[in-house]
PDB file of C-alpha atoms in Angstrom:
ATOM      1  CA  MET A 275      17.102  11.213   2.901  1.00 42.00           C
ATOM      2  CA  SER A 276      18.568  14.279   4.549  1.00 44.00           C
ATOM      3  CA  SER A 277      17.939  14.881   8.228  1.00 47.00           C
ATOM      4  CA  ASN A 278      15.704  17.892   7.534  1.00 45.00           C
ATOM      5  CA  THR A 279      13.345  15.859   5.349  1.00 48.00           C
ATOM      6  CA  PRO A 280      10.361  14.497   7.250  1.00 52.00           C
ATOM      7  CA  GLN A 281      10.237  10.739   7.358  1.00 89.00           C
ATOM      8  CA  LEU A 282       7.757   9.207   4.966  1.00 96.00           C
ATOM      9  CA  LYS A 283       5.053   7.196   6.673  1.00 98.00           C
ATOM     10  CA  VAL A 284       2.899   5.415   4.120  1.00 99.00           C
ATOM     11  CA  LEU A 285      -0.242   3.331   4.554  1.00 99.00           C
ATOM     12  CA  VAL A 286      -1.308   1.119   1.636  1.00 99.00           C
ATOM     13  CA  VAL A 287      -5.028   0.293   1.668  1.00 99.00           C
ATOM     14  CA  CYS A 288      -7.282  -2.229  -0.072  1.00 99.00           C
ATOM     15  CA  LEU A 289     -10.557  -3.875   0.933  1.00 98.00           C
ATOM     16  CA  GLY A 290      -9.605  -6.827   3.147  1.00 98.00           C
ATOM     17  CA  ASN A 291      -5.841  -6.373   3.680  1.00 98.00           C
ATOM     18  CA  ILE A 292      -4.872  -9.870   2.528  1.00 98.00           C
ATOM     19  CA  CYS A 293      -3.978  -9.424  -1.174  1.00 98.00           C
ATOM     20  CA  ARG A 294      -3.175  -6.016  -2.663  1.00 99.00           C
ATOM     21  CA  SER A 295      -2.267  -3.893   0.337  1.00 99.00           C
ATOM     22  CA  PRO A 296       0.085  -6.361   2.080  1.00 99.00           C
ATOM     23  CA  MET A 297       1.784  -6.936  -1.280  1.00 99.00           C
ATOM     24  CA  GLY A 298       1.962  -3.177  -1.839  1.00 99.00           C
ATOM     25  CA  GLU A 299       3.407  -2.709   1.647  1.00 99.00           C
ATOM     26  CA  ALA A 300       6.072  -5.362   1.053  1.00 99.00           C
ATOM     27  CA  VAL A 301       6.981  -4.082  -2.416  1.00 99.00           C
ATOM     28  CA  LEU A 302       7.153  -0.410  -1.365  1.00 99.00           C
ATOM     29  CA  LYS A 303       9.402  -1.325   1.593  1.00 98.00           C
ATOM     30  CA  ASP A 304      11.649  -3.350  -0.730  1.00 98.00           C
ATOM     31  CA  VAL A 305      11.864  -0.675  -3.437  1.00 98.00           C
ATOM     32  CA  ALA A 306      12.555   2.045  -0.849  1.00 97.00           C
ATOM     33  CA  LYS A 307      15.264  -0.049   0.817  1.00 96.00           C
ATOM     34  CA  LYS A 308      16.974  -0.664  -2.530  1.00 97.00           C
ATOM     35  CA  ARG A 309      16.853   3.091  -3.209  1.00 96.00           C
ATOM     36  CA  GLY A 310      18.161   3.981   0.251  1.00 95.00           C
ATOM     37  CA  VAL A 311      14.968   5.802   1.261  1.00 95.00           C
ATOM     38  CA  ASP A 312      14.039   6.066   4.935  1.00 94.00           C
ATOM     39  CA  ILE A 313      10.382   5.052   5.085  1.00 96.00           C
ATOM     40  CA  VAL A 314       7.772   3.475   7.323  1.00 96.00           C
ATOM     41  CA  VAL A 315       5.165   1.402   5.482  1.00 98.00           C
ATOM     42  CA  ASP A 316       2.091  -0.390   6.793  1.00 98.00           C
ATOM     43  CA  SER A 317      -1.103  -1.686   5.235  1.00 99.00           C
ATOM     44  CA  CYS A 318      -4.733  -2.125   6.176  1.00 99.00           C
ATOM     45  CA  GLY A 319      -8.180  -2.758   4.778  1.00 99.00           C
ATOM     46  CA  THR A 320     -11.248  -0.578   4.674  1.00 98.00           C
ATOM     47  CA  ALA A 321     -13.272  -3.586   5.866  1.00 97.00           C
ATOM     48  CA  GLY A 322     -12.625  -5.845   8.836  1.00 95.00           C
ATOM     49  CA  TYR A 323     -13.288  -9.163   7.077  1.00 95.00           C
ATOM     50  CA  HIS A 324      -9.850 -10.666   7.735  1.00 97.00           C
ATOM     51  CA  VAL A 325      -8.542  -8.887  10.861  1.00 97.00           C
ATOM     52  CA  GLY A 326      -5.638 -10.844  12.369  1.00 98.00           C
ATOM     53  CA  GLU A 327      -5.157 -13.079   9.324  1.00 98.00           C
ATOM     54  CA  GLU A 328      -1.944 -13.528   7.356  1.00 98.00           C
ATOM     55  CA  PRO A 329      -1.837 -12.459   3.695  1.00 98.00           C
ATOM     56  CA  ASP A 330      -3.368 -14.701   1.026  1.00 98.00           C
ATOM     57  CA  GLU A 331      -0.986 -17.562   0.205  1.00 98.00           C
ATOM     58  CA  ARG A 332      -0.789 -16.376  -3.419  1.00 98.00           C
ATOM     59  CA  THR A 333       0.359 -12.932  -2.257  1.00 98.00           C
ATOM     60  CA  VAL A 334       3.059 -14.577  -0.141  1.00 98.00           C
ATOM     61  CA  SER A 335       4.065 -16.919  -2.987  1.00 98.00           C
ATOM     62  CA  VAL A 336       4.520 -14.123  -5.539  1.00 99.00           C
ATOM     63  CA  CYS A 337       6.477 -11.947  -3.107  1.00 99.00           C
ATOM     64  CA  LYS A 338       8.767 -14.860  -2.201  1.00 98.00           C
ATOM     65  CA  LYS A 339       9.271 -15.656  -5.899  1.00 98.00           C
ATOM     66  CA  HIS A 340      10.645 -12.131  -6.332  1.00 99.00           C
ATOM     67  CA  GLY A 341      12.710 -12.207  -3.131  1.00 98.00           C
ATOM     68  CA  VAL A 342      10.519  -9.632  -1.391  1.00 99.00           C
ATOM     69  CA  PRO A 343       9.956 -10.299   2.320  1.00 97.00           C
ATOM     70  CA  ILE A 344       6.338 -10.127   3.447  1.00 98.00           C
ATOM     71  CA  ASN A 345       5.221 -10.273   7.054  1.00 94.00           C
ATOM     72  CA  SER A 346       1.966  -8.672   8.092  1.00 95.00           C
ATOM     73  CA  LEU A 347      -1.369  -9.390   9.707  1.00 98.00           C
ATOM     74  CA  ALA A 348      -4.595  -7.914   8.392  1.00 98.00           C
ATOM     75  CA  ARG A 349      -6.116  -4.960  10.191  1.00 99.00           C
ATOM     76  CA  GLN A 350      -8.825  -2.415   9.494  1.00 99.00           C
ATOM     77  CA  VAL A 351      -8.146   1.280   8.972  1.00 99.00           C
ATOM     78  CA  ALA A 352      -8.272   3.343  12.170  1.00 98.00           C
ATOM     79  CA  THR A 353      -9.020   7.027  12.716  1.00 98.00           C
ATOM     80  CA  SER A 354      -5.487   7.502  14.059  1.00 98.00           C
ATOM     81  CA  ASP A 355      -4.039   6.376  10.704  1.00 99.00           C
ATOM     82  CA  PHE A 356      -5.076   9.719   9.215  1.00 99.00           C
ATOM     83  CA  THR A 357      -2.686  11.577  11.528  1.00 98.00           C
ATOM     84  CA  ASN A 358      -0.020   8.885  11.980  1.00 97.00           C
ATOM     85  CA  PHE A 359       0.780   8.550   8.264  1.00 98.00           C
ATOM     86  CA  THR A 360       1.962  11.180   5.794  1.00 98.00           C
ATOM     87  CA  HIS A 361       0.450   9.342   2.812  1.00 99.00           C
ATOM     88  CA  ILE A 362      -2.479   6.938   2.532  1.00 99.00           C
ATOM     89  CA  LEU A 363      -2.580   5.133  -0.812  1.00 99.00           C
ATOM     90  CA  ALA A 364      -5.821   3.461  -1.920  1.00 99.00           C
ATOM     91  CA  ALA A 365      -5.708   0.483  -4.279  1.00 99.00           C
ATOM     92  CA  ASP A 366      -8.882   1.480  -6.123  1.00 99.00           C
ATOM     93  CA  GLU A 367     -11.636   4.103  -6.281  1.00 98.00           C
ATOM     94  CA  SER A 368     -13.951   2.138  -3.983  1.00 98.00           C
ATOM     95  CA  ASN A 369     -11.233   1.992  -1.327  1.00 98.00           C
ATOM     96  CA  LEU A 370     -10.620   5.717  -1.790  1.00 99.00           C
ATOM     97  CA  ARG A 371     -14.324   6.516  -1.323  1.00 99.00           C
ATOM     98  CA  ASN A 372     -14.421   4.369   1.813  1.00 98.00           C
ATOM     99  CA  LEU A 373     -11.356   6.167   3.187  1.00 99.00           C
ATOM    100  CA  GLN A 374     -12.823   9.599   2.422  1.00 98.00           C
ATOM    101  CA  ALA A 375     -16.017   8.572   4.249  1.00 98.00           C
ATOM    102  CA  VAL A 376     -14.154   7.816   7.503  1.00 98.00           C
ATOM    103  CA  LYS A 377     -11.437  10.467   7.202  1.00 98.00           C
ATOM    104  CA  PRO A 378     -11.568  12.728  10.279  1.00 98.00           C
ATOM    105  CA  HIS A 379     -11.520  16.528  10.045  1.00 97.00           C
ATOM    106  CA  ASN A 380      -8.068  16.661  11.652  1.00 97.00           C
ATOM    107  CA  SER A 381      -6.510  14.388   9.023  1.00 98.00           C
ATOM    108  CA  THR A 382      -2.986  15.415   8.040  1.00 98.00           C
ATOM    109  CA  ALA A 383      -2.391  12.567   5.580  1.00 98.00           C
ATOM    110  CA  ASP A 384      -2.376  12.932   1.812  1.00 98.00           C
ATOM    111  CA  VAL A 385      -5.128  10.431   0.912  1.00 99.00           C
ATOM    112  CA  ARG A 386      -5.308   9.427  -2.739  1.00 98.00           C
ATOM    113  CA  LEU A 387      -5.453   6.660  -5.315  1.00 99.00           C
ATOM    114  CA  TRP A 388      -2.002   5.050  -5.508  1.00 98.00           C
ATOM    115  CA  GLY A 389      -2.339   4.956  -9.283  1.00 98.00           C
ATOM    116  CA  SER A 390      -2.499   8.762  -9.346  1.00 98.00           C
ATOM    117  CA  TYR A 391       1.301   8.740  -9.149  1.00 98.00           C
ATOM    118  CA  LEU A 392       1.599   6.927 -12.474  1.00 97.00           C
ATOM    119  CA  ASP A 393      -1.334   6.220 -14.768  1.00 96.00           C
ATOM    120  CA  ASN A 394      -4.468   6.698 -12.628  1.00 96.00           C
ATOM    121  CA  LYS A 395      -5.241   2.992 -12.974  1.00 97.00           C
ATOM    122  CA  PRO A 396      -6.629   1.080 -10.000  1.00 98.00           C
ATOM    123  CA  ILE A 397      -4.903  -2.035  -8.717  1.00 98.00           C
ATOM    124  CA  PRO A 398      -7.338  -4.831  -9.627  1.00 97.00           C
ATOM    125  CA  ASP A 399      -8.355  -7.237  -6.870  1.00 97.00           C
ATOM    126  CA  PRO A 400      -6.777 -10.615  -7.748  1.00 98.00           C
ATOM    127  CA  TYR A 401      -8.607 -12.557  -5.011  1.00 96.00           C
ATOM    128  CA  TYR A 402     -11.025 -14.477  -7.243  1.00 94.00           C
ATOM    129  CA  GLY A 403      -8.541 -15.120 -10.034  1.00 93.00           C
ATOM    130  CA  GLY A 404      -5.429 -17.184 -10.537  1.00 94.00           C
ATOM    131  CA  ILE A 405      -1.781 -16.638  -9.689  1.00 97.00           C
ATOM    132  CA  ASN A 406      -1.259 -14.548 -12.853  1.00 98.00           C
ATOM    133  CA  GLY A 407      -3.456 -11.825 -11.376  1.00 98.00           C
ATOM    134  CA  PHE A 408      -1.210 -11.690  -8.319  1.00 99.00           C
ATOM    135  CA  GLU A 409       1.866 -11.465 -10.550  1.00 98.00           C
ATOM    136  CA  LYS A 410       0.301  -8.525 -12.399  1.00 98.00           C
ATOM    137  CA  VAL A 411      -0.454  -6.824  -9.076  1.00 99.00           C
ATOM    138  CA  PHE A 412       3.187  -7.329  -8.041  1.00 99.00           C
ATOM    139  CA  GLN A 413       4.442  -5.692 -11.244  1.00 99.00           C
ATOM    140  CA  GLN A 414       1.969  -2.821 -10.832  1.00 98.00           C
ATOM    141  CA  CYS A 415       2.993  -2.309  -7.186  1.00 99.00           C
ATOM    142  CA  THR A 416       6.645  -2.175  -8.247  1.00 99.00           C
ATOM    143  CA  ALA A 417       5.956   0.479 -10.893  1.00 99.00           C
ATOM    144  CA  LEU A 418       3.734   2.462  -8.504  1.00 99.00           C
ATOM    145  CA  SER A 419       6.324   2.286  -5.722  1.00 99.00           C
ATOM    146  CA  ASN A 420       8.967   3.800  -7.981  1.00 98.00           C
ATOM    147  CA  ALA A 421       6.567   6.453  -9.311  1.00 98.00           C
ATOM    148  CA  PHE A 422       5.446   7.365  -5.775  1.00 98.00           C
ATOM    149  CA  LEU A 423       9.017   7.692  -4.496  1.00 98.00           C
ATOM    150  CA  ASP A 424      10.058   9.713  -7.564  1.00 98.00           C
ATOM    151  CA  ASP A 425       7.176  12.108  -6.924  1.00 97.00           C
ATOM    152  CA  VAL A 426       7.567  12.597  -3.185  1.00 96.00           C
ATOM    153  CA  LEU A 427      11.347  12.835  -3.407  1.00 94.00           C
ATOM    154  CA  GLY A 428      11.150  15.286  -6.310  1.00 91.00           C
ATOM    155  CA  LYS A 429      13.040  13.137  -8.796  1.00 80.00           C
TER     156      LYS A 429
END
């Protein structure tokens, strides 16, 4: 990115921050790196169920299978996230509603459904399913990462 382009700071959000959002964070970082895009990516959950925990082992397994590094600990969304990030991407409509409910008046972030950059489809929660659900989430995160970067970079 050119020096006059503001750095992208992206927060990927799901419910508990152990499946979709840490995978989305890892995939978006990887896609951006491969495209030479300067970006900061983090993830969090709208709920605090798993604060301090590592990602679900199936999330880690699928990322490793594809050679995508993943290293994060679950955290809950904070008020400061709405001014510290340029974009906040919700995995599904429920996450988006929860974000809108806690979004402060001074928010500067573009808060939206991540799927709005491609097909408006939510990222389904794979937690209660098998490994195939996690693989599908990985493929969706890859497509959404490319669509997001194409949009924000004007390509």
